[in-house]
Amino acid sequence: MDDILGCLITATAGRDNGRIFVVVSRVDNNYYLIADGKYRRIEKPKKKKLRHIKVIVDADIDILQPLDVKENITNKQLREKINSYEIHMKDRL
């Protein structure tokens, strides 16, 4: 699970269950920091256990290419990535 930095995930537990986030950092083997650019901003990401997140995998779209979180990433970039994925999923229905 080292390669999930910058990937889209969904929270599977807690009050944010079902919401989409981007993994912005790794704390240790069990915890990651996640943000969505709106409710959880990049300045104050949420600490989430690995077992409480699910990586979004959809091989047919390039929206899921990980963001380069090692560079300075903005809340706007996070929101744009999440919004483009949500729009893509609505179009598929």
CSV table of C-alpha atoms in Angstrom, one decimal:
chain,number,residue,atom,x,y,z
A,1,MET,CA,0.0,0.0,0.0
A,2,ASP,CA,3.0,2.3,-0.3
A,3,ASP,CA,1.9,3.4,-3.8
A,4,ILE,CA,-1.4,5.0,-2.8
A,5,LEU,CA,0.0,8.5,-2.2
A,6,GLY,CA,-2.0,10.9,-4.4
A,7,CYS,CA,-4.7,8.3,-5.2
A,8,LEU,CA,-8.4,8.8,-4.8
A,9,ILE,CA,-9.9,6.8,-1.9
A,10,THR,CA,-13.3,6.5,-0.2
A,11,ALA,CA,-13.6,6.4,3.6
A,12,THR,CA,-15.3,3.2,4.9
A,13,ALA,CA,-15.8,4.2,8.5
A,14,GLY,CA,-16.5,7.2,10.6
A,15,ARG,CA,-18.6,10.3,10.0
A,16,ASP,CA,-17.0,10.7,6.6
A,17,ASN,CA,-18.0,7.2,5.5
A,18,GLY,CA,-18.6,7.2,1.7
A,19,ARG,CA,-16.8,10.5,1.0
A,20,ILE,CA,-14.0,10.7,-1.5
A,21,PHE,CA,-10.6,12.0,-0.5
A,22,VAL,CA,-7.0,12.1,-1.8
A,23,VAL,CA,-4.2,10.5,0.1
A,24,VAL,CA,-1.7,13.3,0.8
A,25,SER,CA,0.8,11.7,3.2
A,26,ARG,CA,1.8,8.5,5.1
A,27,VAL,CA,2.1,8.7,8.8
A,28,ASP,CA,3.3,5.1,9.5
A,29,ASN,CA,2.3,1.6,8.5
A,30,ASN,CA,-1.3,2.0,9.7
A,31,TYR,CA,-2.2,5.6,9.2
A,32,TYR,CA,-2.5,8.0,6.2
A,33,LEU,CA,-3.4,11.7,6.0
A,34,ILE,CA,-6.3,12.4,3.6
A,35,ALA,CA,-7.8,15.6,2.4
A,36,ASP,CA,-10.6,16.6,0.0
A,37,GLY,CA,-9.8,20.4,-0.4
A,38,LYS,CA,-13.2,21.4,0.9
A,39,TYR,CA,-14.1,20.0,4.3
A,40,ARG,CA,-10.7,18.6,5.0
A,41,ARG,CA,-8.2,21.0,3.6
A,42,ILE,CA,-4.6,20.4,2.8
A,43,GLU,CA,-3.5,22.5,5.8
A,44,LYS,CA,-5.3,20.2,8.2
A,45,PRO,CA,-5.7,16.7,6.7
A,46,LYS,CA,-7.5,13.9,8.5
A,47,LYS,CA,-5.6,11.0,10.0
A,48,LYS,CA,-7.2,7.8,8.8
A,49,LYS,CA,-6.4,4.1,9.5
A,50,LEU,CA,-5.5,2.0,6.5
A,51,ARG,CA,-8.3,-0.4,7.2
A,52,HIS,CA,-10.8,2.4,7.1
A,53,ILE,CA,-10.1,3.5,3.6
A,54,LYS,CA,-10.6,1.9,0.2
A,55,VAL,CA,-8.6,2.9,-2.9
A,56,ILE,CA,-10.8,3.7,-5.9
A,57,VAL,CA,-9.7,1.5,-8.8
A,58,ASP,CA,-11.2,1.9,-12.3
A,59,ALA,CA,-8.8,0.9,-15.0
A,60,ASP,CA,-10.6,2.6,-17.9
A,61,ILE,CA,-10.2,6.2,-16.9
A,62,ASP,CA,-7.1,8.4,-16.6
A,63,ILE,CA,-8.7,10.6,-13.9
A,64,LEU,CA,-7.4,8.1,-11.4
A,65,GLN,CA,-3.7,8.9,-12.1
A,66,PRO,CA,-2.2,9.8,-8.8
A,67,LEU,CA,-1.5,13.4,-8.0
A,68,ASP,CA,2.1,14.3,-7.3
A,69,VAL,CA,1.7,15.1,-3.6
A,70,LYS,CA,5.4,15.7,-3.1
A,71,GLU,CA,5.1,19.0,-4.9
A,72,ASN,CA,3.0,21.9,-3.5
A,73,ILE,CA,-0.5,20.8,-4.0
A,74,THR,CA,-3.5,23.1,-3.5
A,75,ASN,CA,-7.0,22.6,-2.2
A,76,LYS,CA,-8.2,23.6,-5.7
A,77,GLN,CA,-6.3,20.7,-7.3
A,78,LEU,CA,-7.8,18.3,-4.8
A,79,ARG,CA,-11.3,19.5,-5.5
A,80,GLU,CA,-10.8,19.4,-9.2
A,81,LYS,CA,-9.6,15.8,-9.2
A,82,ILE,CA,-12.5,14.7,-7.0
A,83,ASN,CA,-15.1,16.6,-9.0
A,84,SER,CA,-13.8,15.2,-12.3
A,85,TYR,CA,-14.1,11.7,-10.9
A,86,GLU,CA,-17.7,12.4,-9.6
A,87,ILE,CA,-18.7,13.8,-13.0
A,88,HIS,CA,-17.2,10.8,-14.8
A,89,MET,CA,-19.2,8.4,-12.5
A,90,LYS,CA,-22.5,10.3,-13.1
A,91,ASP,CA,-21.9,10.1,-16.8
A,92,ARG,CA,-21.5,6.3,-16.6
A,93,LEU,CA,-24.9,5.9,-15.1
